[in-house]
XYZ file of C-alpha atoms in Angstrom:
520
model
C -2.015 -18.968 28.518
C -5.847 -18.632 29.536
C -5.089 -14.946 30.908
C -3.790 -13.961 27.341
C -6.870 -15.011 25.437
C -9.130 -13.687 27.995
C -7.580 -10.165 28.054
C -7.603 -10.556 23.886
C -11.111 -11.545 23.766
C -12.645 -8.823 26.359
C -15.228 -6.515 24.896
C -15.988 -8.320 21.821
C -19.195 -7.911 21.784
C -21.478 -5.264 19.830
C -19.201 -2.550 18.611
C -20.941 -0.225 16.653
C -19.275 -0.457 12.881
C -20.508 -0.443 9.393
C -21.354 -3.743 8.872
C -19.611 -5.515 5.784
C -22.358 -7.801 5.007
C -25.427 -9.681 6.130
C -25.264 -13.402 6.155
C -28.185 -16.203 6.090
C -27.471 -19.017 8.304
C -29.496 -22.165 7.392
C -29.301 -24.751 10.211
C -29.990 -28.732 10.114
C -29.629 -31.565 12.634
C -28.995 -35.051 12.099
C -29.108 -38.221 14.546
C -30.976 -36.730 17.448
C -31.813 -39.491 20.034
C -35.660 -40.314 20.297
C -37.697 -38.584 23.635
C -38.648 -42.565 24.411
C -39.520 -45.834 22.670
C -42.997 -44.357 21.467
C -41.934 -40.861 20.536
C -39.341 -38.443 18.434
C -38.162 -35.254 19.744
C -39.758 -31.911 18.565
C -36.501 -29.807 17.868
C -36.068 -26.199 17.913
C -32.770 -24.605 17.328
C -32.080 -21.409 19.676
C -29.257 -18.969 18.271
C -27.218 -17.033 20.822
C -24.465 -14.587 20.333
C -21.995 -13.568 23.003
C -21.295 -10.164 24.094
C -19.071 -9.115 27.333
C -18.922 -12.857 28.081
C -22.621 -13.415 28.227
C -24.853 -15.211 25.616
C -27.991 -13.514 24.254
C -30.344 -15.257 22.138
C -30.614 -13.840 18.770
C -33.319 -15.982 17.276
C -34.794 -19.458 17.245
C -36.451 -21.551 14.717
C -39.608 -23.095 14.451
C -40.383 -26.462 16.053
C -40.236 -29.649 14.018
C -42.418 -32.170 15.096
C -41.681 -35.931 15.710
C -38.156 -35.359 14.069
C -34.688 -36.829 14.602
C -33.267 -35.321 11.442
C -34.983 -31.698 11.250
C -34.270 -29.487 8.119
C -35.643 -26.175 9.453
C -36.929 -23.479 7.267
C -36.266 -20.541 9.690
C -33.291 -18.486 8.191
C -31.135 -16.564 10.889
C -30.051 -13.374 9.449
C -27.068 -11.787 10.930
C -24.630 -9.071 10.462
C -21.023 -10.411 9.509
C -17.671 -8.228 10.276
C -14.565 -9.790 9.302
C -12.534 -7.769 11.941
C -14.454 -8.893 15.116
C -14.649 -12.344 16.680
C -18.257 -13.240 16.609
C -18.921 -16.213 18.797
C -22.308 -18.100 18.161
C -23.776 -20.921 20.104
C -26.381 -23.258 18.667
C -28.748 -24.760 21.249
C -30.915 -27.568 20.404
C -33.980 -28.226 22.731
C -36.866 -30.439 22.588
C -40.361 -28.628 22.909
C -42.939 -30.757 24.478
C -46.188 -30.640 22.281
C -48.644 -27.994 23.329
C -45.751 -25.816 24.826
C -43.311 -23.760 22.612
C -41.306 -21.951 25.555
C -37.628 -23.193 26.596
C -38.866 -23.558 30.393
C -40.192 -26.862 30.296
C -37.758 -28.052 27.353
C -35.329 -30.596 27.325
C -31.793 -29.507 26.380
C -30.204 -31.652 23.648
C -27.053 -30.403 23.117
C -25.029 -27.266 21.930
C -22.432 -26.469 19.581
C -20.211 -22.982 19.707
C -18.416 -21.679 16.995
C -17.618 -18.257 15.312
C -19.252 -16.847 12.138
C -15.707 -16.776 10.888
C -15.324 -20.245 10.933
C -18.956 -20.761 8.991
C -18.505 -18.296 6.329
C -14.717 -19.604 5.756
C -16.169 -23.222 5.342
C -19.528 -22.246 4.093
C -20.866 -25.392 5.457
C -19.893 -26.487 9.398
C -20.959 -29.392 10.628
C -20.173 -30.159 14.280
C -21.054 -32.685 16.891
C -23.610 -31.207 19.484
C -22.148 -31.359 23.035
C -23.957 -31.973 26.429
C -22.256 -31.112 29.767
C -18.919 -31.155 27.800
C -19.535 -34.647 26.062
C -21.000 -35.427 22.906
C -24.542 -36.102 22.601
C -25.024 -39.716 21.281
C -24.340 -39.169 17.535
C -26.303 -35.895 16.944
C -24.746 -33.319 14.696
C -25.831 -29.854 13.481
C -25.116 -28.570 10.317
C -24.808 -24.792 9.590
C -24.696 -23.287 6.064
C -24.074 -19.579 5.210
C -25.003 -17.492 2.327
C -24.053 -14.077 1.654
C -26.881 -11.545 1.267
C -25.601 -8.799 -0.436
C -26.513 -5.971 -2.543
C -26.016 -5.681 -6.246
C -22.224 -4.232 -6.300
C -22.079 -4.709 -10.409
C -21.288 -1.956 -12.748
C -21.776 -1.468 -16.139
C -19.280 0.037 -18.607
C -20.534 2.182 -21.403
C -19.092 4.281 -24.524
C -20.975 6.494 -26.640
C -20.307 8.455 -30.001
C -22.224 10.565 -31.778
C -22.259 12.177 -35.645
C -23.647 14.892 -37.846
C -24.664 16.734 -34.675
C -26.341 20.412 -35.381
C -24.031 23.083 -35.192
C -25.112 25.762 -32.429
C -22.117 27.812 -32.358
C -21.888 30.654 -34.849
C -18.030 31.161 -35.113
C -16.982 27.584 -34.391
C -18.605 23.747 -34.317
C -20.895 22.684 -31.482
C -19.029 21.414 -28.353
C -21.430 18.194 -27.389
C -21.638 16.365 -24.127
C -24.476 13.736 -23.474
C -26.477 13.041 -20.340
C -28.330 10.000 -19.212
C -31.153 9.906 -17.258
C -32.964 7.289 -15.185
C -36.837 7.154 -15.138
C -37.860 6.771 -11.564
C -41.008 4.660 -10.187
C -43.086 7.892 -9.888
C -42.158 8.643 -13.733
C -39.758 11.572 -12.754
C -36.168 11.619 -14.145
C -32.898 11.425 -12.359
C -29.478 12.513 -14.152
C -27.131 9.424 -13.867
C -24.102 10.508 -15.792
C -22.846 13.797 -17.845
C -20.023 12.900 -20.365
C -16.996 15.108 -20.702
C -17.608 18.052 -23.203
C -16.023 17.432 -26.813
C -14.875 20.816 -27.627
C -15.497 22.087 -31.441
C -16.760 18.442 -32.898
C -19.789 17.532 -34.414
C -19.085 13.935 -34.356
C -17.957 13.292 -30.896
C -16.519 10.103 -29.306
C -16.960 10.269 -25.538
C -14.598 8.965 -23.096
C -15.894 5.368 -22.308
C -17.068 5.520 -18.403
C -18.293 3.467 -15.424
C -21.630 3.374 -13.437
C -22.697 1.299 -11.042
C -25.982 -0.895 -11.709
C -27.665 0.628 -8.692
C -27.096 4.113 -9.845
C -27.694 3.471 -13.448
C -31.452 1.741 -12.633
C -31.439 0.756 -9.157
C -30.292 -2.796 -9.909
C -33.374 -3.347 -12.305
C -31.782 -4.057 -15.748
C -35.266 -3.779 -16.939
C -35.696 -0.046 -15.844
C -36.230 2.522 -18.534
C -33.372 4.726 -19.566
C -33.833 8.254 -21.599
C -30.968 8.256 -24.019
C -31.963 10.438 -27.227
C -30.429 8.387 -29.911
C -31.737 10.235 -33.115
C -31.543 13.790 -31.719
C -34.503 15.669 -32.837
C -34.878 19.617 -32.552
C -38.511 19.986 -32.531
C -38.281 23.937 -34.297
C -36.260 22.507 -37.468
C -38.725 19.760 -37.690
C -41.705 22.370 -37.790
C -39.749 24.705 -40.246
C -37.776 22.461 -42.530
C -39.881 20.039 -44.711
C -37.066 17.410 -45.303
C -35.670 17.674 -41.987
C -34.677 14.150 -40.753
C -32.763 14.675 -37.412
C -30.156 16.800 -35.966
C -27.658 13.910 -35.528
C -27.496 10.543 -34.267
C -26.127 9.344 -31.169
C -24.708 5.586 -30.751
C -24.041 3.485 -28.172
C -20.394 1.700 -29.082
C -19.929 -0.486 -26.173
C -21.993 -1.930 -23.354
C -20.778 -4.214 -20.807
C -22.055 -5.498 -17.459
C -19.122 -6.158 -15.158
C -19.666 -8.468 -12.097
C -18.305 -7.097 -8.879
C -17.439 -9.943 -6.464
C -17.426 -9.376 -2.583
C -15.293 -10.539 0.101
C -17.377 -13.431 1.455
C -17.589 -14.405 -2.499
C -13.889 -15.059 -2.501
C -13.744 -16.715 1.107
C -16.861 -18.853 0.458
C -15.299 -19.645 -2.940
C -12.206 -21.301 -0.974
C -10.004 -18.235 -0.655
C -7.655 -18.628 2.446
C -5.995 -16.177 4.612
C -2.556 -16.894 4.948
C -1.314 -14.988 8.536
C 2.351 -14.415 8.768
C 3.794 -12.802 12.145
C 6.756 -11.030 12.405
C 8.274 -9.475 15.903
C 10.581 -6.741 16.593
C 13.597 -8.483 18.992
C 15.767 -4.967 18.863
C 17.739 -3.975 22.110
C 15.279 -0.872 22.389
C 12.614 -3.404 23.683
C 14.825 -3.792 26.972
C 16.298 -6.661 28.513
C 13.209 -9.115 28.456
C 14.315 -10.138 32.339
C 13.375 -6.707 33.392
C 10.080 -5.965 34.215
C 10.425 -2.775 32.420
C 10.900 -4.519 28.873
C 8.472 -4.784 26.287
C 8.988 -8.292 26.112
C 9.017 -9.299 29.676
C 6.659 -12.144 30.081
C 4.341 -11.541 33.384
C 2.834 -14.806 34.467
C -0.868 -13.150 34.670
C -0.594 -10.127 32.341
C 0.523 -10.349 28.718
C 2.723 -7.677 27.212
C 1.803 -5.628 24.506
C 3.447 -7.926 21.655
C 1.241 -10.698 22.862
C -2.029 -8.532 23.010
C -1.556 -7.482 19.649
C -0.719 -10.613 18.196
C -3.858 -12.831 19.817
C -6.372 -10.004 18.927
C -5.350 -9.620 15.362
C -4.544 -13.644 14.865
C -7.601 -14.816 16.470
C -9.441 -13.175 13.481
C -7.126 -14.275 10.899
C -7.135 -17.991 12.113
C -10.510 -18.623 11.280
C -9.772 -18.065 7.728
C -7.035 -20.614 7.329
C -7.886 -24.345 7.179
C -4.892 -25.823 8.283
C -4.098 -23.118 11.351
C -0.398 -23.114 10.878
C 1.285 -19.858 10.942
C 4.666 -18.687 10.187
C 6.464 -16.715 12.554
C 9.427 -14.629 12.404
C 11.922 -12.105 13.989
C 13.867 -9.306 13.212
C 16.941 -7.434 14.769
C 18.259 -10.258 17.139
C 21.475 -11.850 17.473
C 20.578 -15.802 16.798
C 22.351 -19.308 17.927
C 24.287 -20.529 16.849
C 26.832 -18.167 15.583
C 24.865 -14.880 16.946
C 24.954 -13.021 13.921
C 22.217 -10.336 13.262
C 19.141 -11.651 11.346
C 16.084 -9.526 10.153
C 14.104 -12.642 9.225
C 14.722 -15.762 11.298
C 12.251 -18.278 12.308
C 10.954 -17.695 15.734
C 10.877 -21.595 16.356
C 14.429 -21.990 14.709
C 13.198 -24.221 12.227
C 14.164 -22.295 9.035
C 12.733 -25.094 6.793
C 9.400 -24.946 8.442
C 8.859 -21.747 10.237
C 5.021 -22.376 11.049
C 3.798 -22.821 14.451
C 0.173 -24.797 15.141
C -2.314 -22.347 16.014
C -1.798 -18.604 17.385
C -1.173 -20.358 20.518
C 1.801 -22.434 18.905
C 3.144 -18.851 17.957
C 2.644 -17.411 21.583
C 4.540 -20.566 22.670
C 7.385 -19.835 20.216
C 7.750 -16.445 20.965
C 8.157 -17.062 24.555
C 10.398 -20.359 24.022
C 12.758 -17.981 21.866
C 13.385 -15.059 24.125
C 15.725 -16.659 26.415
C 17.821 -17.885 23.302
C 18.492 -14.829 21.565
C 20.145 -11.545 22.182
C 18.248 -8.407 21.485
C 20.434 -5.983 19.136
C 19.251 -4.131 16.024
C 18.715 -2.145 13.701
C 15.099 -2.175 13.075
C 14.744 -3.181 9.606
C 11.450 -4.605 8.253
C 12.097 -4.711 4.530
C 13.605 -8.108 4.419
C 10.623 -9.884 6.167
C 8.125 -8.014 3.592
C 10.127 -9.389 0.733
C 10.029 -13.017 2.073
C 6.094 -12.872 2.486
C 6.132 -11.104 -0.945
C 7.913 -14.027 -2.283
C 5.395 -16.223 -1.344
C 2.457 -14.061 -2.492
C 4.385 -13.918 -5.960
C 3.988 -17.660 -6.555
C 0.269 -17.403 -5.639
C -0.101 -14.442 -8.045
C 1.416 -16.629 -10.904
C -1.691 -19.118 -10.324
C -4.255 -16.465 -11.450
C -6.600 -17.899 -8.747
C -8.158 -16.948 -5.882
C -7.025 -19.404 -3.376
C -4.685 -17.519 -1.030
C -4.598 -13.702 0.252
C -1.314 -13.104 2.484
C -1.580 -10.747 5.717
C 1.761 -9.929 7.352
C 1.476 -8.416 10.989
C 4.619 -6.638 11.738
C 5.136 -5.860 15.366
C 7.790 -3.139 16.338
C 8.505 -0.715 19.166
C 10.242 2.205 16.992
C 10.554 3.899 13.752
C 12.391 1.816 11.297
C 15.773 2.257 10.231
C 15.411 0.682 6.778
C 12.738 3.265 5.357
C 13.786 3.526 1.630
C 14.118 -0.206 1.168
C 10.692 -0.709 2.961
C 8.951 1.672 0.557
C 10.315 0.020 -2.311
C 9.275 -3.314 -0.661
C 5.738 -2.047 -0.181
C 5.565 -0.568 -3.600
C 6.402 -4.261 -5.012
C 4.057 -6.055 -2.938
C 1.190 -3.686 -3.763
C 1.146 -5.660 -7.158
C 0.462 -9.000 -4.959
C -2.172 -10.708 -3.188
C -1.241 -9.187 0.211
C -1.562 -6.815 2.762
C 0.487 -5.368 5.641
C -0.269 -4.663 8.979
C 2.131 -2.621 11.408
C 1.347 -2.271 15.050
C 3.746 0.063 17.036
C 4.422 -1.095 20.615
C 5.649 1.058 23.505
C 5.704 4.517 23.882
C 8.053 5.529 21.024
C 7.179 8.710 18.562
C 5.705 6.814 15.432
C 4.905 9.721 13.390
C 7.528 8.889 10.933
C 5.972 5.442 10.337
C 2.102 7.336 9.553
C 4.043 7.587 5.774
C 3.626 4.030 5.191
C 0.176 3.906 5.832
C -0.635 6.203 2.857
C -3.906 7.715 4.256
C -2.536 11.235 3.920
C -0.947 10.671 0.488
C 0.246 8.103 -1.925
C 3.321 5.974 -0.887
C 5.906 6.536 -3.315
C 9.022 4.234 -3.663
C 12.426 6.070 -3.486
C 12.334 6.076 -7.632
C 9.094 7.689 -7.219
C 6.765 4.721 -8.292
C 3.693 4.839 -6.463
C 1.819 2.028 -5.003
C -0.515 0.227 -7.089
C -3.120 0.132 -4.313
C -2.945 1.006 -0.499
C -2.051 -2.104 1.358
C -0.671 -1.125 4.774
C -2.321 -0.056 7.711
C -0.218 1.334 10.609
C -1.720 1.871 14.173
C 0.439 2.774 17.628
C -0.579 0.347 20.168
C -0.641 3.322 22.662
C -3.825 4.786 20.989
C -5.684 1.559 22.376
C -3.827 1.098 25.762
C -7.413 1.620 27.653
C -9.216 -0.255 24.986
C -9.855 -3.767 24.591
C -7.602 -5.770 22.284
C -10.800 -6.120 20.047
C -10.680 -2.629 19.299
C -7.118 -2.909 18.096
C -8.063 -5.751 15.773
C -11.009 -3.810 14.353
C -8.972 -0.766 13.637
C -6.320 -2.491 11.503
C -8.212 -5.182 9.726
C -11.328 -3.401 8.861
C -9.971 -2.543 5.451
C -8.483 -5.874 4.709
C -11.827 -7.039 3.032
C -11.832 -4.283 0.455
C -8.039 -4.742 0.132
C -8.729 -8.441 -0.800
C -11.779 -7.548 -3.186
C -9.972 -4.624 -4.808
C -6.754 -7.031 -5.691
C -8.858 -9.922 -7.328
C -11.241 -7.539 -8.930
C -8.430 -5.566 -10.203
C -6.873 -8.456 -11.831
C -9.962 -9.966 -13.396
C -9.979 -12.937 -11.030
C -13.095 -14.459 -10.225
C -13.720 -16.602 -6.867
C -13.284 -20.367 -7.652
C -16.567 -22.713 -7.357
C -17.421 -24.781 -4.296
C -17.205 -27.985 -6.338
C -13.472 -26.972 -7.387
C -12.032 -27.359 -3.753
C -14.549 -28.596 -1.217
C -13.780 -32.365 -1.637
C -9.930 -31.712 -1.199
C -10.003 -29.203 1.677
C -9.768 -30.228 5.126
C -9.859 -27.913 8.435
C -8.393 -28.043 11.634
C -10.575 -27.415 15.050
């Protein structure tokens, strides 16, 4: 299966896309063997990142003299992309005194991982390896922390009373403007309320504005809001003039906006589920023209898409057990059509061990089933939605579900699917659909919602956009990594939008880290 993974990992290097966030990595080592009986090592860690199959140095720590358990002060700053596999290599070197270069340094061991593994665990400790073997008892610990801007916003509402009447035939039509005082003393308009017609004591609608917009994130920055409305002309002419009305701030609430990594580092797991199309339109798997044909050296499109997306998501699931389902086939023992059968034929436990386990279960089931139809995906969406519904009732940010559906044609239960997606949009769940083969997938674009709001047959709109559809043929001449980037790029925002809308905060590390275990 190495060929499948090599194909899926091709061109996983520096592909330009907007950086989701920046992450700080702090490094410490323990148990480094002494250089000899008389001296301790002078350790230095070099960080490398993989691009196009090659390792390139990104940065290195300072050299700490005579230490077998160094805690480095140097902080590595790296761009984080959820939709990419970012492979990192930490190399530990013993730099001899008087020489800070690596040419004459002794290599003490290395650790390889992905950035996704680090941020999902927040603190990753692994043994250092040297020529494939553990380097004594030495280990390295990498701790991640998000370096984010201020995404919080403030909710404000204003009212006024006894404003001056400026209109001759009717009452004034007041509105309110808020200005920010810039560093150079100039003013910038931050917000203008709606106009309240014919009213001298208006109540303006509450509004939200980001702290970056309101005050550049500086909560001590001055704002210009005229509380007691003073008309200079009236003030000069009228002896008993007090004001032309009073503006009142009725409500001010600063709302914390949490990021994707706040939830991931707080223990939120990505529950990844795969659903595979086994309808007859795929062609007989024994025929080399079939979309399900298993070539000994070249993975088919189903496998390419599965591995490309699965390899990203697996870093965010601690037990690495993934449910895999099929639809549209006649299955043993009675060979009745099923639209949500376990690919491993264990209905009580449809989970497979790792992405490799999903691949093997898929290959093993092909000779045992008969491809049939129709192409119905509503049942599998409903099945995953049932699990997501249980998570929703916990009111905690612990599990977010991603369903990957791989299909070779336009679905035949569009109405039921629209209904299922509208229901799922209320749950901690996203749906990714990859169209395999050369079919015309135009009618599938309606599910994506990018060109309009998806509605159920009864007219109910989705609460949020949770579906991403792409045809695999658009990426036929690109790497599988490009496919993964396309279908997963929206997931972080979908996760954040769900939990922020529900008012669910990330859990604290202390709430879960003692009981949480991770598979390699």
